[in-house]
mmCIF file of C-alpha atoms in Angstrom:
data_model
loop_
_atom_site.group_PDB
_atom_site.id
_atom_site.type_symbol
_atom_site.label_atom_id
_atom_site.label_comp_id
_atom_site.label_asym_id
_atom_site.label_seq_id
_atom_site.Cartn_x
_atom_site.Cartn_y
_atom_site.Cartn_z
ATOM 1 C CA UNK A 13 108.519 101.636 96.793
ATOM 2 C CA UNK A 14 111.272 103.512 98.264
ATOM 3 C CA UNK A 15 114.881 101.702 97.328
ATOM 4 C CA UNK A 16 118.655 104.002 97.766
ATOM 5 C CA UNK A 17 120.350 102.198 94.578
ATOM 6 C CA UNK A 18 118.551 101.414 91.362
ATOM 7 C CA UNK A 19 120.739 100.089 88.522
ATOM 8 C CA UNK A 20 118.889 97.663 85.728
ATOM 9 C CA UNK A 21 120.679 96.522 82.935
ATOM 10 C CA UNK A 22 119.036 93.805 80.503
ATOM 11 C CA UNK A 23 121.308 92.314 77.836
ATOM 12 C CA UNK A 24 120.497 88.863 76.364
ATOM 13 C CA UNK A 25 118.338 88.199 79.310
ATOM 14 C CA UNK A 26 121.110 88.434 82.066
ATOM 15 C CA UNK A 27 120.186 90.703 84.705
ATOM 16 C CA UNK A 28 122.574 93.329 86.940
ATOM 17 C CA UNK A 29 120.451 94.983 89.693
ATOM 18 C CA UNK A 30 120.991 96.019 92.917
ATOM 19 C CA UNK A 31 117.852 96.982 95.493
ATOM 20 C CA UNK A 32 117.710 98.525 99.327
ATOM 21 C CA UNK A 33 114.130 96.622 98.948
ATOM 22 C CA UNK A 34 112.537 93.515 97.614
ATOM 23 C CA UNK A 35 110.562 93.846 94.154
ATOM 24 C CA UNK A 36 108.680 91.965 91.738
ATOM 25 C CA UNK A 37 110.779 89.342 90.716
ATOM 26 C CA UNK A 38 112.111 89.875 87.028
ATOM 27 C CA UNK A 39 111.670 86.970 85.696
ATOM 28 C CA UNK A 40 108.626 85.272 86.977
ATOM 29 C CA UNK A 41 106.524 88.318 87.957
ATOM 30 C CA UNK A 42 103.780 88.878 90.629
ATOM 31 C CA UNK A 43 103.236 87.424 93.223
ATOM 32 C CA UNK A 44 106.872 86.974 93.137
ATOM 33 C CA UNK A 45 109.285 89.024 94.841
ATOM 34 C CA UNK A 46 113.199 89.271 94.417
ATOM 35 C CA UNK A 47 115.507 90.658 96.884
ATOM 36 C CA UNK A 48 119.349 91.272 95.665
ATOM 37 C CA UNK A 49 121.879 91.602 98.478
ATOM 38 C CA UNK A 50 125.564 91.793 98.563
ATOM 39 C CA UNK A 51 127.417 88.804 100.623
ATOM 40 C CA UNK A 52 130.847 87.556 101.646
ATOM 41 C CA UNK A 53 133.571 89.075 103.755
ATOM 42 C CA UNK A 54 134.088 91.981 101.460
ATOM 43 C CA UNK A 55 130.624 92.337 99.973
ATOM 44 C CA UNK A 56 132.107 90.797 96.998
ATOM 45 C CA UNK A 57 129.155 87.945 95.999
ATOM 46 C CA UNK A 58 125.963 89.695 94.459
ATOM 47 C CA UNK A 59 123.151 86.926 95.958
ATOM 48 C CA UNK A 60 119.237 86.927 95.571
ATOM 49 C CA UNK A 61 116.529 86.033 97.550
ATOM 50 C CA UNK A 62 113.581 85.217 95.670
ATOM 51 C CA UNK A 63 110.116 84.998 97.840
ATOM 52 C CA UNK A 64 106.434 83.549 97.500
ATOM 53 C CA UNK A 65 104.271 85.579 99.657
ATOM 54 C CA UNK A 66 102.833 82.590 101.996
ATOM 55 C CA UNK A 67 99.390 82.230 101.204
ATOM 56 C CA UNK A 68 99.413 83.361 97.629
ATOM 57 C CA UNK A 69 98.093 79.882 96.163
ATOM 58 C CA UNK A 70 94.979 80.474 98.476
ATOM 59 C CA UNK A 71 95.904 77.024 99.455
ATOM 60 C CA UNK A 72 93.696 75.774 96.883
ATOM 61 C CA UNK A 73 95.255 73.150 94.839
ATOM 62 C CA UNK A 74 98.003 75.089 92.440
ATOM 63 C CA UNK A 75 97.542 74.942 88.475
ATOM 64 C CA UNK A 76 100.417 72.736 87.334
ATOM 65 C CA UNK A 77 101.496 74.850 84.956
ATOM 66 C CA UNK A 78 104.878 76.065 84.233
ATOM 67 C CA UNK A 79 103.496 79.543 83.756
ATOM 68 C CA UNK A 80 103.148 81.650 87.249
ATOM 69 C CA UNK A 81 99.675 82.532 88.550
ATOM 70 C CA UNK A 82 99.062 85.640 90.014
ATOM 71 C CA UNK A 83 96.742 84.352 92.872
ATOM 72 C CA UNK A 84 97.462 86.776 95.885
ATOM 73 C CA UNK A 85 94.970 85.525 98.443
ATOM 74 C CA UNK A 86 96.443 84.654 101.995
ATOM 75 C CA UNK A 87 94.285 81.775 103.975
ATOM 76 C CA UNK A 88 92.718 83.760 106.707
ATOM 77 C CA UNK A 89 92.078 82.247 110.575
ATOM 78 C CA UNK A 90 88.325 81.749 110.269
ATOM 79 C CA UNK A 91 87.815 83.351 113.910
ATOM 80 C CA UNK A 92 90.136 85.970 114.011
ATOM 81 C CA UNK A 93 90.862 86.892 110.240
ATOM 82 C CA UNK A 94 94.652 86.774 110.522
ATOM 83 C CA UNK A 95 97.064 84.818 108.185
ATOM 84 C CA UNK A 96 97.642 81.413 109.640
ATOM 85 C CA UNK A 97 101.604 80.711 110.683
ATOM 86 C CA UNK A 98 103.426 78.726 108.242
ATOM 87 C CA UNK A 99 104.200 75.161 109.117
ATOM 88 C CA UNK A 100 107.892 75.489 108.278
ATOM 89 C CA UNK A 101 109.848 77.979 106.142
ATOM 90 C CA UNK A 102 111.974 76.466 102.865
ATOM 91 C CA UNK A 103 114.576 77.930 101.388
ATOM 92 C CA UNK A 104 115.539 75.684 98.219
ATOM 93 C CA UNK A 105 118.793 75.972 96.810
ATOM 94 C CA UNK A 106 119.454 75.241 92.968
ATOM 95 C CA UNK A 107 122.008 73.351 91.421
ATOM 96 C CA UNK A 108 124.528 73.883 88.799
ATOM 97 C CA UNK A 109 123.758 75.687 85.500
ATOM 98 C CA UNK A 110 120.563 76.491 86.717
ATOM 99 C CA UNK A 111 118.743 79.151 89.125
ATOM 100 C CA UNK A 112 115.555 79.512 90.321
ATOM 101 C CA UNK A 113 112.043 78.880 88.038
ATOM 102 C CA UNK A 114 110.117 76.315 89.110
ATOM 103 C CA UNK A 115 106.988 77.916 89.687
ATOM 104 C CA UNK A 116 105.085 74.982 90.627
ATOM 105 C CA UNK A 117 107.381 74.137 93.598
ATOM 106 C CA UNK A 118 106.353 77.481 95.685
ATOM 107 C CA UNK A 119 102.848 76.670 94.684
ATOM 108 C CA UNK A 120 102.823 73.243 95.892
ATOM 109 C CA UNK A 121 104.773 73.873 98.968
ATOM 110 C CA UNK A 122 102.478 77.043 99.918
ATOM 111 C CA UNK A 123 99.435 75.265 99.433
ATOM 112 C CA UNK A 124 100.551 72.679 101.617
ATOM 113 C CA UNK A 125 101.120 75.233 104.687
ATOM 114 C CA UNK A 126 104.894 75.943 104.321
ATOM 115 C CA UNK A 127 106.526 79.599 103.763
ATOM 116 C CA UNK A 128 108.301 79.110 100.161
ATOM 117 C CA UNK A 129 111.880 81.052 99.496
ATOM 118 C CA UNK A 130 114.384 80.505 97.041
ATOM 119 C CA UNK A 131 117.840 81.437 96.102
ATOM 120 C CA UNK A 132 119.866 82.122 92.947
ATOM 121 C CA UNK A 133 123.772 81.809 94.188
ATOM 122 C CA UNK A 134 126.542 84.150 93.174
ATOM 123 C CA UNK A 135 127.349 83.946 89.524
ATOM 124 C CA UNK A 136 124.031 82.089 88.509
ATOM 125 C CA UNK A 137 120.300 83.432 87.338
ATOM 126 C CA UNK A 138 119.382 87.078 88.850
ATOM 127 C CA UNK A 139 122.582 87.323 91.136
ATOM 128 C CA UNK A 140 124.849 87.344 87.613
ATOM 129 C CA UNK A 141 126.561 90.500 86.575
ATOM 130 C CA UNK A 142 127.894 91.525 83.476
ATOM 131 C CA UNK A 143 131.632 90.226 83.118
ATOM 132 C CA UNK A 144 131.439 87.422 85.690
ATOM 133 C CA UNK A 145 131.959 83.807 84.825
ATOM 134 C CA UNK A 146 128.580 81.891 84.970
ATOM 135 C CA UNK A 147 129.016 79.061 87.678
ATOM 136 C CA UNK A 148 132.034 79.984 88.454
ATOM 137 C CA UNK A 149 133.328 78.261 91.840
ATOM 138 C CA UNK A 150 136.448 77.893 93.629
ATOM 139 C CA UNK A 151 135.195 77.185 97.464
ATOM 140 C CA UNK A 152 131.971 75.642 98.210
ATOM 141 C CA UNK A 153 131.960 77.638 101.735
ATOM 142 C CA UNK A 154 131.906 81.014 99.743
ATOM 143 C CA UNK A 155 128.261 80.355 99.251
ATOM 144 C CA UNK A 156 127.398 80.345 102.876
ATOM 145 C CA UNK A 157 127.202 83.961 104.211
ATOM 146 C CA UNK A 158 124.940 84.364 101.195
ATOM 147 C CA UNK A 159 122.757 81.675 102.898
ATOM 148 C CA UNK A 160 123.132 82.785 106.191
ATOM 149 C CA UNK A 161 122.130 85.960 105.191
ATOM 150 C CA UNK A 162 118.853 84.440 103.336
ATOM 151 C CA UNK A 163 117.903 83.192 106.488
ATOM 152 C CA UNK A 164 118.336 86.052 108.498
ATOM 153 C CA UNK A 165 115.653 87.565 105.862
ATOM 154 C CA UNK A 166 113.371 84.565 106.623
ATOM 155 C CA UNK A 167 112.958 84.852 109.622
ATOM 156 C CA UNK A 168 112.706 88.516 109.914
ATOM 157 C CA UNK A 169 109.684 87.059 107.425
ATOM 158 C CA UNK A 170 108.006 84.614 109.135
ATOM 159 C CA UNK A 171 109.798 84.537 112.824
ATOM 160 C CA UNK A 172 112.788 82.766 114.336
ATOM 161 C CA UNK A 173 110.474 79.887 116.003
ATOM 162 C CA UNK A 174 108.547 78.707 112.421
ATOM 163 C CA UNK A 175 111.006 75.240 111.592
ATOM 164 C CA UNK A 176 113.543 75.581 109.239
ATOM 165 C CA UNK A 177 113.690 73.349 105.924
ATOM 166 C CA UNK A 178 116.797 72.831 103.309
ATOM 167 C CA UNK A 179 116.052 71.900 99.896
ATOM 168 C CA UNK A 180 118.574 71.396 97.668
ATOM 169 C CA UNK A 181 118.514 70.113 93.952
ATOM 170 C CA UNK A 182 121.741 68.157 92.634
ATOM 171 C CA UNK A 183 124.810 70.647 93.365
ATOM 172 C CA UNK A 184 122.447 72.822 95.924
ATOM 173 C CA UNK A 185 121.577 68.866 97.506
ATOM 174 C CA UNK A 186 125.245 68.844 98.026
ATOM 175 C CA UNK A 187 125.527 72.604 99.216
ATOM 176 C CA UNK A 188 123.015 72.221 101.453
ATOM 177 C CA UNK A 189 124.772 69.209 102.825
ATOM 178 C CA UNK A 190 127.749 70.927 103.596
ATOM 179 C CA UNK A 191 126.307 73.584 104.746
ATOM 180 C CA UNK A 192 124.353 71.980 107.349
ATOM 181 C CA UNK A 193 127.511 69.651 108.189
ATOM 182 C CA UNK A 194 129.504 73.134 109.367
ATOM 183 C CA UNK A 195 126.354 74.369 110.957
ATOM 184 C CA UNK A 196 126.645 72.397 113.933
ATOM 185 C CA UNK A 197 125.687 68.663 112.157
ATOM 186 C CA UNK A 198 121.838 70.263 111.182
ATOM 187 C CA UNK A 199 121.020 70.804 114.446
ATOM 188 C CA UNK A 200 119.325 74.430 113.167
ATOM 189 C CA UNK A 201 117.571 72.970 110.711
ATOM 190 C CA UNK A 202 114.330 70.770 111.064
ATOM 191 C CA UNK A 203 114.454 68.855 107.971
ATOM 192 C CA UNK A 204 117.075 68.468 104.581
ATOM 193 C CA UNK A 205 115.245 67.201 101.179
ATOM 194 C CA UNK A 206 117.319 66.546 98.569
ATOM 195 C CA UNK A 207 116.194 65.710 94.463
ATOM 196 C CA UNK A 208 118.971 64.412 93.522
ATOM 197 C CA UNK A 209 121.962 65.249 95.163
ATOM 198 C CA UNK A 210 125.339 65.615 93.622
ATOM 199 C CA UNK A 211 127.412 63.473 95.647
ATOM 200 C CA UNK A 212 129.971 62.031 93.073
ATOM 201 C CA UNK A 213 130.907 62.330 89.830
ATOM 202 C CA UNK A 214 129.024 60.573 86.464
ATOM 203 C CA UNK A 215 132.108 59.019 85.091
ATOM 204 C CA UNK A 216 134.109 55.909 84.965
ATOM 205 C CA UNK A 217 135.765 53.966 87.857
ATOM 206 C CA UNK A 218 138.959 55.034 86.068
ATOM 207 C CA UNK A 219 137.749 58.842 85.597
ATOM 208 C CA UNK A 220 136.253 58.613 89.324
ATOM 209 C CA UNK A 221 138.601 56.620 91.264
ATOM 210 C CA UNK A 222 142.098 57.343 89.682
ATOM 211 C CA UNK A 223 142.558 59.844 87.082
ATOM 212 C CA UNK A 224 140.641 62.322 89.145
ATOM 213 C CA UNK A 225 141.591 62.058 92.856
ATOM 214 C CA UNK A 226 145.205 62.874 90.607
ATOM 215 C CA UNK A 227 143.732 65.650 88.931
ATOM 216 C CA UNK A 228 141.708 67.434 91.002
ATOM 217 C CA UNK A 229 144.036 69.246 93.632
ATOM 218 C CA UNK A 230 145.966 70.625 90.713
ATOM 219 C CA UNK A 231 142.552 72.870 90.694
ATOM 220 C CA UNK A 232 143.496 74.855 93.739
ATOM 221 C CA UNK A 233 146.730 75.727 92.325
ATOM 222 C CA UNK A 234 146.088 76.151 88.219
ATOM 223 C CA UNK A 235 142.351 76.651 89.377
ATOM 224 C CA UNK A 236 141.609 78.372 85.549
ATOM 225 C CA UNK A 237 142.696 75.670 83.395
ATOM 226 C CA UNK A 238 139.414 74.469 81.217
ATOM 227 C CA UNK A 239 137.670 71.372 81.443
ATOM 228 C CA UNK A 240 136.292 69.574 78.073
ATOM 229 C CA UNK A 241 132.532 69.365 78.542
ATOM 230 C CA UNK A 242 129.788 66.577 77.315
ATOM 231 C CA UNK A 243 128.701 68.245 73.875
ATOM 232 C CA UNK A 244 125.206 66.365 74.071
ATOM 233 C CA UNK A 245 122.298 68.470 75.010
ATOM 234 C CA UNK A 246 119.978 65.020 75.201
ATOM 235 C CA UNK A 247 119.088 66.335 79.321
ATOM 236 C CA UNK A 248 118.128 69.877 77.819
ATOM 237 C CA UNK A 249 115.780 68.306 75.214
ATOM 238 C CA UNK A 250 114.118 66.323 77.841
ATOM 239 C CA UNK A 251 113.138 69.602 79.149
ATOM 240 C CA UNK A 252 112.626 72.529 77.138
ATOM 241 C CA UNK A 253 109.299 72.578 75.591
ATOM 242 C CA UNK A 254 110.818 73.859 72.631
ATOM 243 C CA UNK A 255 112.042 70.386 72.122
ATOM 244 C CA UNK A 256 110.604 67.139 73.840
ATOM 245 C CA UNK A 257 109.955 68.752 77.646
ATOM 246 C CA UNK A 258 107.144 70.708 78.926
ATOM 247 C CA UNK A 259 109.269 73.923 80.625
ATOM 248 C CA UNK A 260 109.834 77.450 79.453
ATOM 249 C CA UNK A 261 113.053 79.234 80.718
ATOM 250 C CA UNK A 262 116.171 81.827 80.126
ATOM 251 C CA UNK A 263 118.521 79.183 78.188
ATOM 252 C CA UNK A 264 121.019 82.274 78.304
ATOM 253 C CA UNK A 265 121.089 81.282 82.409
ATOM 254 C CA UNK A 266 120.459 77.571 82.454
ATOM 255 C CA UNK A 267 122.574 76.800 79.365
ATOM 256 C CA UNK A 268 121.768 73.682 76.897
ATOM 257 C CA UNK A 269 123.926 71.117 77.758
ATOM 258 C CA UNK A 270 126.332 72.576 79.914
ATOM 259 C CA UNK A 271 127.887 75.960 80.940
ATOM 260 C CA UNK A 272 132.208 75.670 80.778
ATOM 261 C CA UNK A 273 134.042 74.299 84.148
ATOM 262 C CA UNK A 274 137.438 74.672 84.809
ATOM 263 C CA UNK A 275 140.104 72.810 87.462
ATOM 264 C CA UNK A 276 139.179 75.267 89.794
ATOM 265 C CA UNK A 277 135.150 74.426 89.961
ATOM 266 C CA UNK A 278 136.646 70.650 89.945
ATOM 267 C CA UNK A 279 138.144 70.840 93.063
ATOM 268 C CA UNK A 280 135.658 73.070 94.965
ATOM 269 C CA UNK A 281 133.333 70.147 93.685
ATOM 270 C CA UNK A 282 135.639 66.881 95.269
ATOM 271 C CA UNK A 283 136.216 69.111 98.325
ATOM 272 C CA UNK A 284 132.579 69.210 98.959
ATOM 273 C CA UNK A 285 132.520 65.705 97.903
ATOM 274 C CA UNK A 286 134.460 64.300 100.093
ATOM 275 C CA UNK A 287 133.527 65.422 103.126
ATOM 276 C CA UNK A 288 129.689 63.620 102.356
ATOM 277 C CA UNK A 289 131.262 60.517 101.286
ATOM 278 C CA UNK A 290 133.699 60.892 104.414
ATOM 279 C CA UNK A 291 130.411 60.117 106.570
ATOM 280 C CA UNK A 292 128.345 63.096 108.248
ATOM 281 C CA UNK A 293 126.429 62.275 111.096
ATOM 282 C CA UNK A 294 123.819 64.982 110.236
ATOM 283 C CA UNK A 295 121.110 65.151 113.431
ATOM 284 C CA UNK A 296 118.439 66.741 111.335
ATOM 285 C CA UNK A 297 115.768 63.749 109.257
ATOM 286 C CA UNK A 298 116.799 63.844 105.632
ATOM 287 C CA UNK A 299 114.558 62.564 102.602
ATOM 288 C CA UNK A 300 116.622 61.622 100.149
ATOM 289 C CA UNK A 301 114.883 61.376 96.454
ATOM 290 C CA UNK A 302 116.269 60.026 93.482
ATOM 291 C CA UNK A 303 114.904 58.136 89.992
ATOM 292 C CA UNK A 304 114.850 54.720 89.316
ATOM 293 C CA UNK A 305 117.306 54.474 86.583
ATOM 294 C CA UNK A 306 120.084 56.705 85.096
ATOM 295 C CA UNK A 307 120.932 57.160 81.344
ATOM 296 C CA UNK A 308 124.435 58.492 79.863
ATOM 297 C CA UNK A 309 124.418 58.274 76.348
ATOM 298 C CA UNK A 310 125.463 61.427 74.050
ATOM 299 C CA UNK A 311 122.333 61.423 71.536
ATOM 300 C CA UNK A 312 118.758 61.344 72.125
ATOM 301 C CA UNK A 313 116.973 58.632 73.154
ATOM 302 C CA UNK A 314 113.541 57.480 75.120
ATOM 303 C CA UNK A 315 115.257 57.194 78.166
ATOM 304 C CA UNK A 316 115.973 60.807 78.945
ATOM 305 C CA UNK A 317 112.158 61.077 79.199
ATOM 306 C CA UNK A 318 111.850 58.738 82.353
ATOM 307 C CA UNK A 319 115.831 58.298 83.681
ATOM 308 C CA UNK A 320 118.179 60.830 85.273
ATOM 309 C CA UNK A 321 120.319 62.123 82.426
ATOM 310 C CA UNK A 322 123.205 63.664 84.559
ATOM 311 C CA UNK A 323 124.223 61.649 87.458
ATOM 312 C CA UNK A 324 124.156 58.097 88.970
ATOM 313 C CA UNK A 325 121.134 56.961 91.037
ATOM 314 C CA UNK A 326 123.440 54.096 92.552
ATOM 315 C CA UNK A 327 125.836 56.982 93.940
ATOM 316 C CA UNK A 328 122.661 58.689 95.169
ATOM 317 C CA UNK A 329 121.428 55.815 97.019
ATOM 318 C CA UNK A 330 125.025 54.505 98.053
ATOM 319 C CA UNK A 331 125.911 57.735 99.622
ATOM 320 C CA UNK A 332 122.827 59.127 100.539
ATOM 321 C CA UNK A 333 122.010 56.376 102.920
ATOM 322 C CA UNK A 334 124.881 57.479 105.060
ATOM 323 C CA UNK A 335 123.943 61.024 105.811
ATOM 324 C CA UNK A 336 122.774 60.748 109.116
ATOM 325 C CA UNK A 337 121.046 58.285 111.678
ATOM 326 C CA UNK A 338 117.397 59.828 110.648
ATOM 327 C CA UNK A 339 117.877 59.334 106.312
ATOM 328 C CA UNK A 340 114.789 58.139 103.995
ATOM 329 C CA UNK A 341 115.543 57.465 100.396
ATOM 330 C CA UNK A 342 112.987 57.258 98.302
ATOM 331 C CA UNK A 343 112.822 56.049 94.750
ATOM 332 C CA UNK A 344 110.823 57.875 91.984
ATOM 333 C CA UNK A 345 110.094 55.951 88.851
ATOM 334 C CA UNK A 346 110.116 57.950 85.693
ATOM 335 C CA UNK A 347 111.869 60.927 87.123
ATOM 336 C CA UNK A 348 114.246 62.734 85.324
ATOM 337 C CA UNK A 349 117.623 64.210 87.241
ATOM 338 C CA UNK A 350 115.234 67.349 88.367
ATOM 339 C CA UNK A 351 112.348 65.260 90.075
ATOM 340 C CA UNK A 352 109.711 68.252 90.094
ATOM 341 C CA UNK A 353 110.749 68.570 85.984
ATOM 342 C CA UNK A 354 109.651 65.443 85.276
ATOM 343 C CA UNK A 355 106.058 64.560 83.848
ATOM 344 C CA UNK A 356 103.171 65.617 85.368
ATOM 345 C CA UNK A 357 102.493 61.889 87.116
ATOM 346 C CA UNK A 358 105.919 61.687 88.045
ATOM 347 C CA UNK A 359 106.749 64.980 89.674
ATOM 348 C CA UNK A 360 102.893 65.044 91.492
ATOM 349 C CA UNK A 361 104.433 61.862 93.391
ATOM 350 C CA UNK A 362 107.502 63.755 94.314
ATOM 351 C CA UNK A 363 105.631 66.543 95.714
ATOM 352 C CA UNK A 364 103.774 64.194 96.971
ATOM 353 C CA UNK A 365 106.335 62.210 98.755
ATOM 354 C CA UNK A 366 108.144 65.641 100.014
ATOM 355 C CA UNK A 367 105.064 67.050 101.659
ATOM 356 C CA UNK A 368 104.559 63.645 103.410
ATOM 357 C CA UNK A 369 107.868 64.187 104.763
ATOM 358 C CA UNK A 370 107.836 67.422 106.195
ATOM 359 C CA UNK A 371 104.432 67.116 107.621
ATOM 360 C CA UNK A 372 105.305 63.996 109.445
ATOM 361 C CA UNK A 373 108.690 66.054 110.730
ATOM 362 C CA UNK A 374 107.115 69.479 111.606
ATOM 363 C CA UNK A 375 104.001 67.658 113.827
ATOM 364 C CA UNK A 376 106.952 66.197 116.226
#
């Protein structure tokens, strides 16, 4: 492989690279690829585009396993040998302290006929550089040339005519949102699935609906003050299979508990905010999936194993019914805040229940 910059520097699992070319992915391996490319106005946001090579589960039902398999088999056209066209092509979009791992989620998706693509955001997972702040976020729109530019990539992939799919997780449910919202209401985009958007803050009416509509624009002006964060890691445990979950991944990326915020990521967060709960109108369907309880106490306790630990499944269903004319929300019992994390039972219906989806939007 032929690339014009190489630069590779790994220290306490963060990762600093910069490719003319896509290449194994780092951190998950073959059949994985990764693809780090330079975004913004100035070239200033370091982005990466991380790709499943459609086919690559053989379209055999995928080993749910948390560990990658290296299955490289395309599904071949029985009468002409060629790789079938993807149904759709879905770029999933993490959310905060997090980036992308989920192994399963490409393999489910690919086996179920649709092109799998992933991206880890400026100052997350394999986009982070030594000496930036982890999550760091002042402006919600300063993520979008990085996903314009991912999609550009797509379809040079898999064409400009294969349907286009949004899938965002908590803070990327609320990116992609917005995204789509300044993108002409959806219109370019076939479907939006979001597990468990983040379209309001977990606190009290009094944190919520006084103290911080008060607090928050002092963010854009004093954007670097610090904000105290929740010292319980209860959501962490409920994941790590070092502790009570069943997942392996870099805890120097995807921090227990929580990485720092400051007033700055505050405001870029109620900005964003606002404009769902303001009403949207999207024109593209939207499944919108959430547990069936929420839990928000500081120490451990059962209810971490089957509720969402980080965020309100009223808000969820309170905002999320008011995205657009085409919305279906859809409860998952047992889920935790990261539906496709939760047990094997649980998550199988959430696959289950986003597959569903898209196939009934892609055969319109």
């Amino acid at each position: 492989m032929r690339f014009t910059v190489f630069t590779s520097a790994l220290m306490g699992g963060l990762v600093s690279m910069a490719f003319a070319q896509a290449v194994v992915d780092p951190f998950l391996g073959e059949p994985f690829t990764a693809e780090f490319y330079d975004a913004g106005d100035n070239n200033q946001y370091r982005a990466t585009l991380v790709s499943y090579p459609f086919g690559a589960s053989g379209k055999s039902a995928p080993q749910d396993s948390a560990v990658v398999q290296d299955s490289t088999a395309a599904p071949q056209d029985s009468l002409n040998g060629t790789v079938n066209k993807p149904k759709a092509a879905v770029l999933y979009i993490h959310g905060f302290n997090d980036y992308y791992f989920q192994t399963l989620t490409a393999e489910k998706l690919d086996s179920a006929g649709y092109a799998f693509f992933a991206i880890d955001l400026h100052n997350y997972g394999r986009s982070y550089r030594q000496g930036e702040v982890l999550g760091e976020l002042r402006d919600v729109t300063s993520y979008f040339p990085e996903i314009d530019s991912a999609w550009k990539k797509i379809e040079a992939a898999v064409g400009k005519d294969v349907p286009k799919v949004l899938l965002g997780h908590s803070t990327g449910g609320l990116i992609s949102l917005v995204y789509a919202d300044v993108r002409e209401k959806g219109k370019d985009f076939d479907a939006i699935v979001l597990n468990s958007p983040f379209m309001e803050m977990n606190y009290s009416w009094l944190m919520r609906d006084v103290i911080i509509p008060v607090l928050a624009p002092i963010g854009h002006y004093f954007p670097n003050i610090p904000i105290p964060r929740s010292s319980s890691d209860a959501y962490s445990e409920s994941l790590l299979k070092s502790m009570k979950g069943e997942w392996e991944y870099n805890t120097t990326l995807k921090v227990p508990g929580s990485i720092p915020v400051d007033f700055g990521w505050s405001a870029a967060i109620c900005d964003a905010q606002d404009i769902v709960k303001a009403g949207m109108n999207l024109v593209s369907p939207i499944l919108v999936m959430h547990s069936g309880c929420s839990v928000n106490e500081d120490e451990w306790s059962d209810e971490y194993t089957r509720c969402d630990g980080v965020l309100n499944v009223d808000d969820i269903r309170n905002y999320g019914a008011h995205l657009g004319p085409d919305v279906r929300l859809v409860q998952i019992p047992g889920a935790l805040h990261d539906l496709y994390l939760s047990r094997k039972e649980v998550r199988d219906h959430a696959y289950s229940v986003t597959i569903e989806f898209l196939d009934n939007i892609v055969k319109k």
